[in-house]
Structures are given as C-alpha cells and as structure tokens.
mmCIF file of C-alpha atoms in Angstrom:
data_model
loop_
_atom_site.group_PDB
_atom_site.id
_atom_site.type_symbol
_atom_site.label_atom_id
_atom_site.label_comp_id
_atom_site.label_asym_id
_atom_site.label_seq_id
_atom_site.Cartn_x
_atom_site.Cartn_y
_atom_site.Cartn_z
ATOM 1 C CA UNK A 1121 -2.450 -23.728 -1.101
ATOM 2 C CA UNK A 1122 -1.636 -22.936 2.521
ATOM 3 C CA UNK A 1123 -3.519 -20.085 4.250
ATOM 4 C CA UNK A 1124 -1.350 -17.380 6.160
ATOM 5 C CA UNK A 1125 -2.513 -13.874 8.052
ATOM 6 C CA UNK A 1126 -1.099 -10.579 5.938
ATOM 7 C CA UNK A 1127 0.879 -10.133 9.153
ATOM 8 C CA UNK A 1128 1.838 -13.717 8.627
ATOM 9 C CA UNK A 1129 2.714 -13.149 5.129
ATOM 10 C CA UNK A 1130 4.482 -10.040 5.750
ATOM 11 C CA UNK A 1131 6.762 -11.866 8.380
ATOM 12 C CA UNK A 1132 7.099 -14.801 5.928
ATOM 13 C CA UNK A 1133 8.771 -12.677 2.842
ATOM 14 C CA UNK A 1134 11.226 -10.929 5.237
ATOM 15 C CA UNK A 1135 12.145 -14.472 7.033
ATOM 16 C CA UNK A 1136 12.779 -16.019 3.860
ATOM 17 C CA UNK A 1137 14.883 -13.556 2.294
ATOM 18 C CA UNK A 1138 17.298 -13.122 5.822
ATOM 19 C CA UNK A 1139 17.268 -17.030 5.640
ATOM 20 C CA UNK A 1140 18.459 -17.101 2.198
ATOM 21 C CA UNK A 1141 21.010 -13.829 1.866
ATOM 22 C CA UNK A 1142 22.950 -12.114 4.629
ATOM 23 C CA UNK A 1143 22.521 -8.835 3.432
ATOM 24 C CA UNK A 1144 19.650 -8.485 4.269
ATOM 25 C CA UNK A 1145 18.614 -7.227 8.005
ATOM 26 C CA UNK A 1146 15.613 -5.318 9.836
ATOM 27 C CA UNK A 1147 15.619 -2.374 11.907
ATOM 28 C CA UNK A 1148 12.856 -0.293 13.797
ATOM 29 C CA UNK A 1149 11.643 0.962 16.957
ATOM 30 C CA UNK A 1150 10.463 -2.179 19.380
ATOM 31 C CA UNK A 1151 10.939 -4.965 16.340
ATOM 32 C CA UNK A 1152 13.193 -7.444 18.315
ATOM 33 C CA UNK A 1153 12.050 -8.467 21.461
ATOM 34 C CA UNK A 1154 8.452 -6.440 21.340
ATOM 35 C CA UNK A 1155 8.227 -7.898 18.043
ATOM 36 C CA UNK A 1156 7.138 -4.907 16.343
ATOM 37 C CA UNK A 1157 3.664 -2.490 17.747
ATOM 38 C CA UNK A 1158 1.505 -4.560 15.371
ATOM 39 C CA UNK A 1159 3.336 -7.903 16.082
ATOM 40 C CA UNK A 1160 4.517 -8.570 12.710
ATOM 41 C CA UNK A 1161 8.604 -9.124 13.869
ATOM 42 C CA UNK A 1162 7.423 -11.760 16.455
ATOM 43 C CA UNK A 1163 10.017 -14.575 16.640
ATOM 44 C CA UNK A 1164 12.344 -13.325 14.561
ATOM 45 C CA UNK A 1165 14.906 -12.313 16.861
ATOM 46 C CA UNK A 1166 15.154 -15.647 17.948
ATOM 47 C CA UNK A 1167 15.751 -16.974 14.476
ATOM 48 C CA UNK A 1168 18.291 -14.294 13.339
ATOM 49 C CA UNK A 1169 19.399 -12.979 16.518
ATOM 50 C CA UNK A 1170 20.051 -8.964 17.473
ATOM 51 C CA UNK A 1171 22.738 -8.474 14.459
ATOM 52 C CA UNK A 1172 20.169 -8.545 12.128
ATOM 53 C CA UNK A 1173 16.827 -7.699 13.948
ATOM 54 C CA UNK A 1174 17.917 -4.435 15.186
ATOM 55 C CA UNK A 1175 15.931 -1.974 17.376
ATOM 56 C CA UNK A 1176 16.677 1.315 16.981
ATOM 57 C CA UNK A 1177 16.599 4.710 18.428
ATOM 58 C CA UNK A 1178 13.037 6.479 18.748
ATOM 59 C CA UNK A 1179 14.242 8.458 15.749
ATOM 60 C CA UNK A 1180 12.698 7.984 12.330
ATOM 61 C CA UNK A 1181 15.636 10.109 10.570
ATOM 62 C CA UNK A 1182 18.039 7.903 12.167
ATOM 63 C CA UNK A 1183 16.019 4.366 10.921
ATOM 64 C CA UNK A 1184 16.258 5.686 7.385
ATOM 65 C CA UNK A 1185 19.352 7.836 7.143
ATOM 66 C CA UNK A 1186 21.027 4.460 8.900
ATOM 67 C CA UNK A 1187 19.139 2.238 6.498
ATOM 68 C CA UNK A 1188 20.414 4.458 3.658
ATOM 69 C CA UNK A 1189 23.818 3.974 4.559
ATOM 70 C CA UNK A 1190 23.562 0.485 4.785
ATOM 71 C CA UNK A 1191 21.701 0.181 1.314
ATOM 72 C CA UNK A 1192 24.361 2.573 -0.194
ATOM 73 C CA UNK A 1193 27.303 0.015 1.205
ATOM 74 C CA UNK A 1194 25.912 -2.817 -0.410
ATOM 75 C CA UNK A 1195 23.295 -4.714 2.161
ATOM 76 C CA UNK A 1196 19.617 -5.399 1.378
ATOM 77 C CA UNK A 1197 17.995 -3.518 4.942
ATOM 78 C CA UNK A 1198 14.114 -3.636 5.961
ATOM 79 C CA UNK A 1199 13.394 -0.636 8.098
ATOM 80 C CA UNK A 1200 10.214 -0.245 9.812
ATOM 81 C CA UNK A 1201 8.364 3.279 10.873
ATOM 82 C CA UNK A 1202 6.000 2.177 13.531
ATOM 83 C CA UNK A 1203 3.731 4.511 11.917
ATOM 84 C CA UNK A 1204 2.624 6.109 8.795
ATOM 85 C CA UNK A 1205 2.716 9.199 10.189
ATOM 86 C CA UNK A 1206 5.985 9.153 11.367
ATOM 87 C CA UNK A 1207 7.211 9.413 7.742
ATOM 88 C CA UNK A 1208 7.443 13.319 8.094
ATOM 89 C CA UNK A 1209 9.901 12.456 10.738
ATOM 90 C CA UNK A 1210 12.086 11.299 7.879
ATOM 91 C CA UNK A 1211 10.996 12.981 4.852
ATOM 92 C CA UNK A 1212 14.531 14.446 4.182
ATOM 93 C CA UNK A 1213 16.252 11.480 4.601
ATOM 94 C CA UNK A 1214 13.439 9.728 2.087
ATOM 95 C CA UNK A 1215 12.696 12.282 -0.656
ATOM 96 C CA UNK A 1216 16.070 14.197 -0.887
ATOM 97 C CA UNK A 1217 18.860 11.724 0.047
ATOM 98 C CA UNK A 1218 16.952 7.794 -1.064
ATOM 99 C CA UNK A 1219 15.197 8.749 -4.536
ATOM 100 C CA UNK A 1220 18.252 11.332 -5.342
ATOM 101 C CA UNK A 1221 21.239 9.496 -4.881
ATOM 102 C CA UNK A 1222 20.866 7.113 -7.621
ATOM 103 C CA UNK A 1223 19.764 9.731 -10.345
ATOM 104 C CA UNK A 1224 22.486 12.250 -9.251
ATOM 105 C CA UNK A 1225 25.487 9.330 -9.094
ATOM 106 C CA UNK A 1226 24.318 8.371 -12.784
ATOM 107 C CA UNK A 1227 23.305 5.117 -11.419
ATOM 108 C CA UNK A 1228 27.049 4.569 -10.326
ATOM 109 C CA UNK A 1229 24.862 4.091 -6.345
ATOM 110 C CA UNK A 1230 21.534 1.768 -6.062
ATOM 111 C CA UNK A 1231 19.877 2.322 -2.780
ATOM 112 C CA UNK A 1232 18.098 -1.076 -1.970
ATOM 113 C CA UNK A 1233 16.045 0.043 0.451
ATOM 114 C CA UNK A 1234 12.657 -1.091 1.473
ATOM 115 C CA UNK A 1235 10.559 1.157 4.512
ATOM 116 C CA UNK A 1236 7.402 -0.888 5.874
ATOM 117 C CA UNK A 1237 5.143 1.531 7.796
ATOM 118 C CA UNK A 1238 1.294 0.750 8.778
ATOM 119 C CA UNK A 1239 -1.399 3.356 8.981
ATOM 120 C CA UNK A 1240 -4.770 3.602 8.677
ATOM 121 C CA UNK A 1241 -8.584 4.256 11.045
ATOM 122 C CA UNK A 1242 -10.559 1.284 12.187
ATOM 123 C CA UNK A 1243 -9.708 1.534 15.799
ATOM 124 C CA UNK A 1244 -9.322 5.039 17.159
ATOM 125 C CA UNK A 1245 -5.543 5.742 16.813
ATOM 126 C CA UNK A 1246 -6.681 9.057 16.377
ATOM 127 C CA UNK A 1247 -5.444 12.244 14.320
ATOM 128 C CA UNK A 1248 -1.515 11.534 14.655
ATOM 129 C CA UNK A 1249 -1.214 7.521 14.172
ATOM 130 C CA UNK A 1250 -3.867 7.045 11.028
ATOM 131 C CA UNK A 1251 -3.172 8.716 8.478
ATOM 132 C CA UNK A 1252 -2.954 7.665 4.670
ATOM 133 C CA UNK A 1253 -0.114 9.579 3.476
ATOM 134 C CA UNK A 1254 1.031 7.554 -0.053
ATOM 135 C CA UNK A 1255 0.028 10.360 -2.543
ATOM 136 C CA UNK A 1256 2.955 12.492 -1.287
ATOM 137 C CA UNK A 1257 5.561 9.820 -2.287
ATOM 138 C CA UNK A 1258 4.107 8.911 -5.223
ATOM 139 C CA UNK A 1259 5.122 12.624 -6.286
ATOM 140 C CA UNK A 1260 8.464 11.769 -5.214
ATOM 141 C CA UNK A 1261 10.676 10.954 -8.261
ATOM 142 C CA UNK A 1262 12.715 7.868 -7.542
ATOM 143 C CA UNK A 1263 10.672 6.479 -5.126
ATOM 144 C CA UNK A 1264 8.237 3.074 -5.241
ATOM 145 C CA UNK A 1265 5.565 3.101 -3.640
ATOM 146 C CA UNK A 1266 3.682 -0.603 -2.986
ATOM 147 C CA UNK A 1267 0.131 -1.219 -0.971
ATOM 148 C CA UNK A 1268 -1.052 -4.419 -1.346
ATOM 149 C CA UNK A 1269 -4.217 -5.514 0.256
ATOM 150 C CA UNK A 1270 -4.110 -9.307 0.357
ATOM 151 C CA UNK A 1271 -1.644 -12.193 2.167
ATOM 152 C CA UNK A 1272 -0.598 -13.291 -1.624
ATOM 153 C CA UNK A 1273 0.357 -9.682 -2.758
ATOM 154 C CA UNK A 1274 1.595 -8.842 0.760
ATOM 155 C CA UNK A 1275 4.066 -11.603 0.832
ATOM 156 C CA UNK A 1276 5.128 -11.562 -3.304
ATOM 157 C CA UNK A 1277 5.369 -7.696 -3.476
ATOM 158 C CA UNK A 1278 7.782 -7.432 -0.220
ATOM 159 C CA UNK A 1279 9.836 -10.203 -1.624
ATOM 160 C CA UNK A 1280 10.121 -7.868 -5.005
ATOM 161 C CA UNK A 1281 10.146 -4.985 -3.096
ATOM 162 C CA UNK A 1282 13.688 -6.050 -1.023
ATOM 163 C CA UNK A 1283 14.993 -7.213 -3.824
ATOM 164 C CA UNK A 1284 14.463 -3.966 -5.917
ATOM 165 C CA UNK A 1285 17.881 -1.669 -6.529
ATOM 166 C CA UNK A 1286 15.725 1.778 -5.848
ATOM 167 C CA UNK A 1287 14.470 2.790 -2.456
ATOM 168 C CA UNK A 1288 10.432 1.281 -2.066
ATOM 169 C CA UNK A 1289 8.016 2.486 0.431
ATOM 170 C CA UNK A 1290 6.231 -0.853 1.562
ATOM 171 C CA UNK A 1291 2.257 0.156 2.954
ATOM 172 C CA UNK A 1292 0.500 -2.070 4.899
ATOM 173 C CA UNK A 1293 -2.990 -0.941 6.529
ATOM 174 C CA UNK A 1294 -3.181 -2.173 10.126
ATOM 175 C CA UNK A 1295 -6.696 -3.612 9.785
ATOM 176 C CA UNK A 1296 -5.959 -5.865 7.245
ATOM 177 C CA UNK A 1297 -2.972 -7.632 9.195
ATOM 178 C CA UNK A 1298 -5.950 -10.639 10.744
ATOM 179 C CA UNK A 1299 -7.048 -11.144 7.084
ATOM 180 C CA UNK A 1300 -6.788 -14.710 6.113
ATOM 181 C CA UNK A 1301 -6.149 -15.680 2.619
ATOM 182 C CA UNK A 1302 -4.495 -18.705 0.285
ATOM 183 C CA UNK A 1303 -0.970 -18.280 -0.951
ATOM 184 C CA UNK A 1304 1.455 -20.418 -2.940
ATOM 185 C CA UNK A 1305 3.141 -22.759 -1.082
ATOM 186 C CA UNK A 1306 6.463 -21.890 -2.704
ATOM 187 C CA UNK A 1307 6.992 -17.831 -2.332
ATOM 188 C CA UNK A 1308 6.892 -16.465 -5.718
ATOM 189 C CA UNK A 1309 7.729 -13.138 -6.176
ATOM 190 C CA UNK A 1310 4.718 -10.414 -7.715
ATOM 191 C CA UNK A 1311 6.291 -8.103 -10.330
ATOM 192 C CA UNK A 1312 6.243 -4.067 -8.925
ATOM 193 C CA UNK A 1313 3.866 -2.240 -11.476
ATOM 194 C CA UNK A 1314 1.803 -4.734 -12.324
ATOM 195 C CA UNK A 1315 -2.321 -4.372 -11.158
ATOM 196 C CA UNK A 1316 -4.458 -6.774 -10.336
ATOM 197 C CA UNK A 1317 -8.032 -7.546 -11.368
ATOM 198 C CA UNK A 1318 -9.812 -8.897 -8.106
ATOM 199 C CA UNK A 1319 -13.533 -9.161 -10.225
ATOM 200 C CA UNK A 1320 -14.791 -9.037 -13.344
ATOM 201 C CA UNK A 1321 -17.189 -6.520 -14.604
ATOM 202 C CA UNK A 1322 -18.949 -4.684 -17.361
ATOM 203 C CA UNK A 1323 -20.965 -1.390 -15.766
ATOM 204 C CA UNK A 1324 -18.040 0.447 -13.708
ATOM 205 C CA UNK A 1325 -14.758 0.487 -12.952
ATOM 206 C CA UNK A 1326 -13.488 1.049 -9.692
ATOM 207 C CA UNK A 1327 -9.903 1.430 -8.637
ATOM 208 C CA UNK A 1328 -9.674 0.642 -4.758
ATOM 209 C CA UNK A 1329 -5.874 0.411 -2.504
ATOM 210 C CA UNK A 1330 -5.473 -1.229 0.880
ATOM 211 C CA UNK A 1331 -8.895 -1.691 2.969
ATOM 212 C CA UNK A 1332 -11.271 -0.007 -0.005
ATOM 213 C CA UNK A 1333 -10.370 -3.044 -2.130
ATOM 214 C CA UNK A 1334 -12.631 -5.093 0.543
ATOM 215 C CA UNK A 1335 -14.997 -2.511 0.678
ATOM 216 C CA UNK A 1336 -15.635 -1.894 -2.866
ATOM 217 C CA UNK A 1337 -15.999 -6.587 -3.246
ATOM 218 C CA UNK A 1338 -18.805 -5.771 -0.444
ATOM 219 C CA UNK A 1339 -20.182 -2.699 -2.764
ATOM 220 C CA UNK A 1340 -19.956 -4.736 -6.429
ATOM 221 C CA UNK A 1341 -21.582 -7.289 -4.456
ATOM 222 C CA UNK A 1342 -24.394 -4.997 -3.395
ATOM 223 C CA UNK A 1343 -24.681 -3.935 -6.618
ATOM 224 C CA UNK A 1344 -24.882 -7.209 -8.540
ATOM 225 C CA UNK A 1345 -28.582 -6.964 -6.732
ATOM 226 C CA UNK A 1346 -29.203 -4.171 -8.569
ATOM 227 C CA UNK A 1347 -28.027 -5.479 -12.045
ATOM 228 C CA UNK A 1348 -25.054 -3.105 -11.426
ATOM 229 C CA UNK A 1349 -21.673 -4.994 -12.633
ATOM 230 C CA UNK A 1350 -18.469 -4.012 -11.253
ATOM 231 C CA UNK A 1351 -14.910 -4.420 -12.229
ATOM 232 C CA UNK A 1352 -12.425 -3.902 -9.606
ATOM 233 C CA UNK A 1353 -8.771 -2.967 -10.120
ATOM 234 C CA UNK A 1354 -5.878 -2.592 -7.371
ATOM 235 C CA UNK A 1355 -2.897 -1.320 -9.051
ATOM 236 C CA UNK A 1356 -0.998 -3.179 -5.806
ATOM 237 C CA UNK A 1357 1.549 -0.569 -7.058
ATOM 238 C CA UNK A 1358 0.606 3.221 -6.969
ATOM 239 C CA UNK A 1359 4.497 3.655 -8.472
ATOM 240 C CA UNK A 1360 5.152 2.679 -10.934
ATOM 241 C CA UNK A 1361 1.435 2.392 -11.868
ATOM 242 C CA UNK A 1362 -0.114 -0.108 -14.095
ATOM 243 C CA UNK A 1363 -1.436 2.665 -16.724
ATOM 244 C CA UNK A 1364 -2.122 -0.302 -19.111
ATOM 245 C CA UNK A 1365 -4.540 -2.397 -17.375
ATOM 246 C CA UNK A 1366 -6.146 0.240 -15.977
ATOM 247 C CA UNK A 1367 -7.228 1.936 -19.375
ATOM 248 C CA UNK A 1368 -8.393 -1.239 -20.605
ATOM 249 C CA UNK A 1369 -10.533 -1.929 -17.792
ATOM 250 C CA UNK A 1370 -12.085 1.995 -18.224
ATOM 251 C CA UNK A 1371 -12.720 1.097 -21.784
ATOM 252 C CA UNK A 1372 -14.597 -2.200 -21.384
ATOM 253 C CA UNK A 1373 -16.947 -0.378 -18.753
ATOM 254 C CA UNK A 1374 -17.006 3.319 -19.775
ATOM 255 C CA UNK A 1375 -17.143 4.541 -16.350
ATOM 256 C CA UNK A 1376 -15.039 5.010 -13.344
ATOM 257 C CA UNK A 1377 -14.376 5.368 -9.649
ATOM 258 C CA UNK A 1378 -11.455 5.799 -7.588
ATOM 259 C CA UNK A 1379 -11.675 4.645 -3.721
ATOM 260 C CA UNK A 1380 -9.119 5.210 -1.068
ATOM 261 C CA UNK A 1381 -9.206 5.749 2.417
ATOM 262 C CA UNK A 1382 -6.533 8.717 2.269
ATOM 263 C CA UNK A 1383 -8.449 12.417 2.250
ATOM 264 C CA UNK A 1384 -10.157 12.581 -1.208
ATOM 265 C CA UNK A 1385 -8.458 16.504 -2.020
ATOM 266 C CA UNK A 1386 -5.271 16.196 -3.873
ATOM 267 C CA UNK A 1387 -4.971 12.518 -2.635
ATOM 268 C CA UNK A 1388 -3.996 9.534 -5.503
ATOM 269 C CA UNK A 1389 -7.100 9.090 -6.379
ATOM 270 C CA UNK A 1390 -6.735 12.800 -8.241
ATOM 271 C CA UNK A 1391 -3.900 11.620 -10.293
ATOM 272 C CA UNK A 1392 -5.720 8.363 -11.606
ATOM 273 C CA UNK A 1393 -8.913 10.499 -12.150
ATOM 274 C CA UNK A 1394 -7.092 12.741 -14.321
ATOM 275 C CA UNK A 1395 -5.171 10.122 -16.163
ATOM 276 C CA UNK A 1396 -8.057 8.151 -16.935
ATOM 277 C CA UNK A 1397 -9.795 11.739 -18.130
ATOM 278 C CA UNK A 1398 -6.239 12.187 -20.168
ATOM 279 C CA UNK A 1399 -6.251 8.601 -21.779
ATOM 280 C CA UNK A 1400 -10.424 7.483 -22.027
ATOM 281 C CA UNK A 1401 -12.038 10.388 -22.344
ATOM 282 C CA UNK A 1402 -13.878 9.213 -25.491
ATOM 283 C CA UNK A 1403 -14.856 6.206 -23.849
ATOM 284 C CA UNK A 1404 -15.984 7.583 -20.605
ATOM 285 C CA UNK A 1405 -20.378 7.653 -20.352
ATOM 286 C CA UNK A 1406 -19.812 10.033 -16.794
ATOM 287 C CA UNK A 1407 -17.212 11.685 -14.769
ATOM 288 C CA UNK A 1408 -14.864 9.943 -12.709
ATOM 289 C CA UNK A 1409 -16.460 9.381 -9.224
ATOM 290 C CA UNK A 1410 -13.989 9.971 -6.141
ATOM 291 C CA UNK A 1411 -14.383 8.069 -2.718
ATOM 292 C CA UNK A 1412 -12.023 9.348 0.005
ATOM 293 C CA UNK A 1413 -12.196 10.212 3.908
ATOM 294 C CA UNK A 1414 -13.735 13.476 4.553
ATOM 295 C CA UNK A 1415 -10.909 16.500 4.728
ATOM 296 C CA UNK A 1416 -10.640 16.449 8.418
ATOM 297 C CA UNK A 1417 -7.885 15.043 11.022
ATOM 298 C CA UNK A 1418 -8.931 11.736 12.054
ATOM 299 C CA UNK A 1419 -11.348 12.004 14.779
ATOM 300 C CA UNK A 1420 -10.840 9.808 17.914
ATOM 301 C CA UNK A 1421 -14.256 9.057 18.947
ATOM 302 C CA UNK A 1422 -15.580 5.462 17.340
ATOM 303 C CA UNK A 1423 -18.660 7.065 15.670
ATOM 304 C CA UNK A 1424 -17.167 10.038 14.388
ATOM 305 C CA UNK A 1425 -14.031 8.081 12.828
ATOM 306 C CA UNK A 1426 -16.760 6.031 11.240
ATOM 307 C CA UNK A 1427 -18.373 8.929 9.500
ATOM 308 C CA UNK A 1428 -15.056 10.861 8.079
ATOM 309 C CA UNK A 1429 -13.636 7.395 6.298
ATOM 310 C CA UNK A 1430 -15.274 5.638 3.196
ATOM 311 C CA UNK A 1431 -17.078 2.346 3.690
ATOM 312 C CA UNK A 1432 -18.480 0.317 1.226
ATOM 313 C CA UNK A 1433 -21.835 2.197 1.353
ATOM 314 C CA UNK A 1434 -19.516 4.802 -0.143
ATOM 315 C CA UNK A 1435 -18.349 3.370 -2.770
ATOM 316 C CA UNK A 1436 -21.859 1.678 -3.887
ATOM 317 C CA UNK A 1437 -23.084 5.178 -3.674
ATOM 318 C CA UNK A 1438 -20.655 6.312 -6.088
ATOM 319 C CA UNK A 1439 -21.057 2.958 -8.464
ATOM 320 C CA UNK A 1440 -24.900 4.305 -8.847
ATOM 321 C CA UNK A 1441 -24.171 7.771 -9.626
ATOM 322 C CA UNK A 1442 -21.963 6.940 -12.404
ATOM 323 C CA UNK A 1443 -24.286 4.822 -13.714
ATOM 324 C CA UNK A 1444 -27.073 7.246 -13.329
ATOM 325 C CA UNK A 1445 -29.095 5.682 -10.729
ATOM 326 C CA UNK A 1446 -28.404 8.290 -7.577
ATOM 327 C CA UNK A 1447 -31.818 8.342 -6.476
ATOM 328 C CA UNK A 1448 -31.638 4.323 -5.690
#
C-alpha cells in the first residue's frame, strides 16, 4: 500500500471528493494561496481554483454560519478553524443553529457540514492556540465528533465525515500531521462510530485519542518488559462512540485506563470512565485510571508545557497502578 503524511491524507480525502462532486467546496482563513497555517490546503487552489477553495474573513462565526448556509442549500462544504480554540468563536453558530436545525425541522433540513480544526501542545503555541476542547461537543446533541490519529483513519473518516447528512466536527492534532503511515491505494471510506483496536492485550485496557494513541503503543511496549499486556482502543469516533467494542475489550482485561491530552477534570475521558463503571463493573479488578494534562492553561515555556501534558511515562504509570504494581 502507498505511504502518505496525515496532512497528506487529510488533503487527499478532501481532493478526491471536490474531484468527484461539485458540491463540495472549502473555506477558511489563509487556505487558498497560504495553503492553510499547517499547510494541509497546499495546491489545491490550483487544482480547483478560488470558487471552491475559498478564504474567508478572520471571523470564525462567519466560516460556520456561511458554511451552514451552504450545507442547508444543498452543497457538501469543508470549513476550516485555523485553530481549536477558535471554536468558541463559533459556538452559537455550531451548538445552537448546526446540531438543532435538523432535529427541530423533523429532519425535513440535513446540514452536511464537516469543520476541520487542529489543536494540540508539542511546540509552544501557548495557552490560546492548544487546547483540546472535544468533550464540550461531544455534549452537544446532534453533533459528530471524529479524531483520528493515523493517515488511514485520517483520510477514510474525512471521506465519511463529508459525506455524512449531520454537521461533524473533524479533529486533527497538529503533531501528528508529519506521521507517515500505509493506506489503501483505493480511498475507502471508515464507518463513523466504529473503534479501532491498534494492539492486542490481556492485562489492561487503555482507551487513548489523537497523540495518546502513540504514547500509550510506546507505554504497552514498555510494559510488555514487565510482563504487563496491553490492549489499546481508539474509538476514532468520540460521537457516536463505539460502546460495543469498548466493553468487550474491558471484559477480556478487567481493567481500564482512559488517556487524552485534553485537561483530565470533566474532560471525555470522565464520560468513558463512568460508562465503563455503568456497563463492567462486575468485571472490573480496579478503578478506572485517568491520564490527562494537568488543570492549568497551557504553559508557553518548552519544559513547563512538557510537564502539564501526558506522555507515555504517564500512561505506563497508570497501566501499573491498575494492575497493582505502583511501586515499580
């Protein structure tokens, strides 16, 4: 199979689905000619020209209350927020006009909208360009929310994701944009709400989302040392999640942890915690562990960044303690 980039695949799945339906556009601050503040837009303006690579106003309500519109009238549109953060910017036009409107029109309107933003540490962005904000639209009813951490599920979930009738919010995590990995040759498209098992194990579970999923391979790795073995599951989709999967995989290994960059209070990792507690709790042999960034804005020096978010260190600490070696 071919190897592409996540920012490769990422490009790839929008390409293809402009080349093959005209209904389907971009829009976002600095996409066209800049080709996007992460360089994931690059050459497509000269493919599809300024009609349908659009930039936009510096004004995240606009991007989405425009891309709305143009969902609501029929077209398939891709809008970009150059940042994570910059979803508060919009969060009227996202929770109260894009998950509503097809509930409240009894499904008369579909809103096939799909918002890419980035976010995430790893290079001193600082407090206001970093942030790891999905848990507050998975609360949103009629939203998806999709975070795949690989060039394959980058590339099949946007596909799935543009072609979806209900509004999706797309995360990608800026470090992982270099990572290198095999994909189908052909782009098949990856089904929304459907997890993924990246290792096999019998000791632990742990759930990881964007740049933990790497982190927690390096930990089970680490851990296979110790006789430790760990299953790893990204649900890929943190709405609709892949309940099914997940309480199989807790059941086979009686124990569980939950790693995210995202600030550990109230963040997702909370909801699968308490699911898991809701739908295992006769199978689980400790309490669901929790690996998060520490509750603090993001630092901007290097080392302190470093210490508030998880590394793999983390989550091998957290693999011991549930099974009941924390004094290795």
């Amino acid at each position: 199979m071919p190897e592409l980039s996540y920012r490769e695949a990422v490009r790839d799945a929008m390409s293809e689905a402009m080349r093959r339906d005209e209904d389907v556009f971009i829009m976002g601050e600095d996409i066209a000619e800049m080709g996007g503040s992460m360089g994931v837009t690059q050459g497509m303006l000269d493919e599809f020209g300024p009609e349908r690579v659009r930039n936009s106003p510096i004004s995240e309500m606009a991007i989405v209350g425009a891309g709305i519109g143009a969902a609501v009238a029929g077209m398939r549109p891709i809008v970009e927020i150059m940042y994570q953060d910059f979803t508060t910017l919009a969060m009227e036009q996202i929770v109260n006009q894009a998950a509503k409107h097809r509930y409240m029109s009894g499904g008369q309107i579909k809103v096939p909208l799909t918002i890419r933003t980035q976010g995430g540490a790893g290079w001193s962005p600082g407090a206001q360009h970093a942030q790891q904000l999905e848990a507050w639209f998975v609360h949103v009813p009629g939203l998806k929310v999709v975070f795949p951490s690989t060039p394959e599920d980058a590339r099949g979930l946007l596909w799935s994701s543009i072609y979806d009738d209900n509004p999706v919010l797309f995360f990608e995590h800026r470090t992982l944009y270099g990572l290198k990995g095999e994909v189908p040759k052909e782009l098949e498209p990856i089904e929304i709400g459907k997890a993924r098992i990246h290792r096999e194990g019998e000791d632990v579970t742990v759930v990881a989302t964007g740049r933990l999923v790497h982190e927690a391979v390096a930990a089970a790795k680490e851990a296979e040392k110790d006789g430790i073995s760990v299953e790893i599951y990204d649900p890929r989709t943190l709405q609709p999640l892949d309940e099914e999967t997940l309480i199989a995989s807790v059941k086979k290994t009686n124990r569980c942890v939950v790693a995210h960059e995202a600030v550990t209070r109230m963040g997702w990792g909370a909801e699968v915690a308490a699911l898991v507690q809701e739908q295992a709790f006769d199978y689980l042999d400790a309490p669901v562990g929790r690996v998060g960034a520490k509750f603090t804005p993001l630092p901007f020096a290097p080392v302190m960044e470093e210490f508030v978010i998880p590394h793999a260190k983390d989550v091998l600490a957290a693999v011991k303690r549930a099974v009941g070696r924390n004094g290795e």
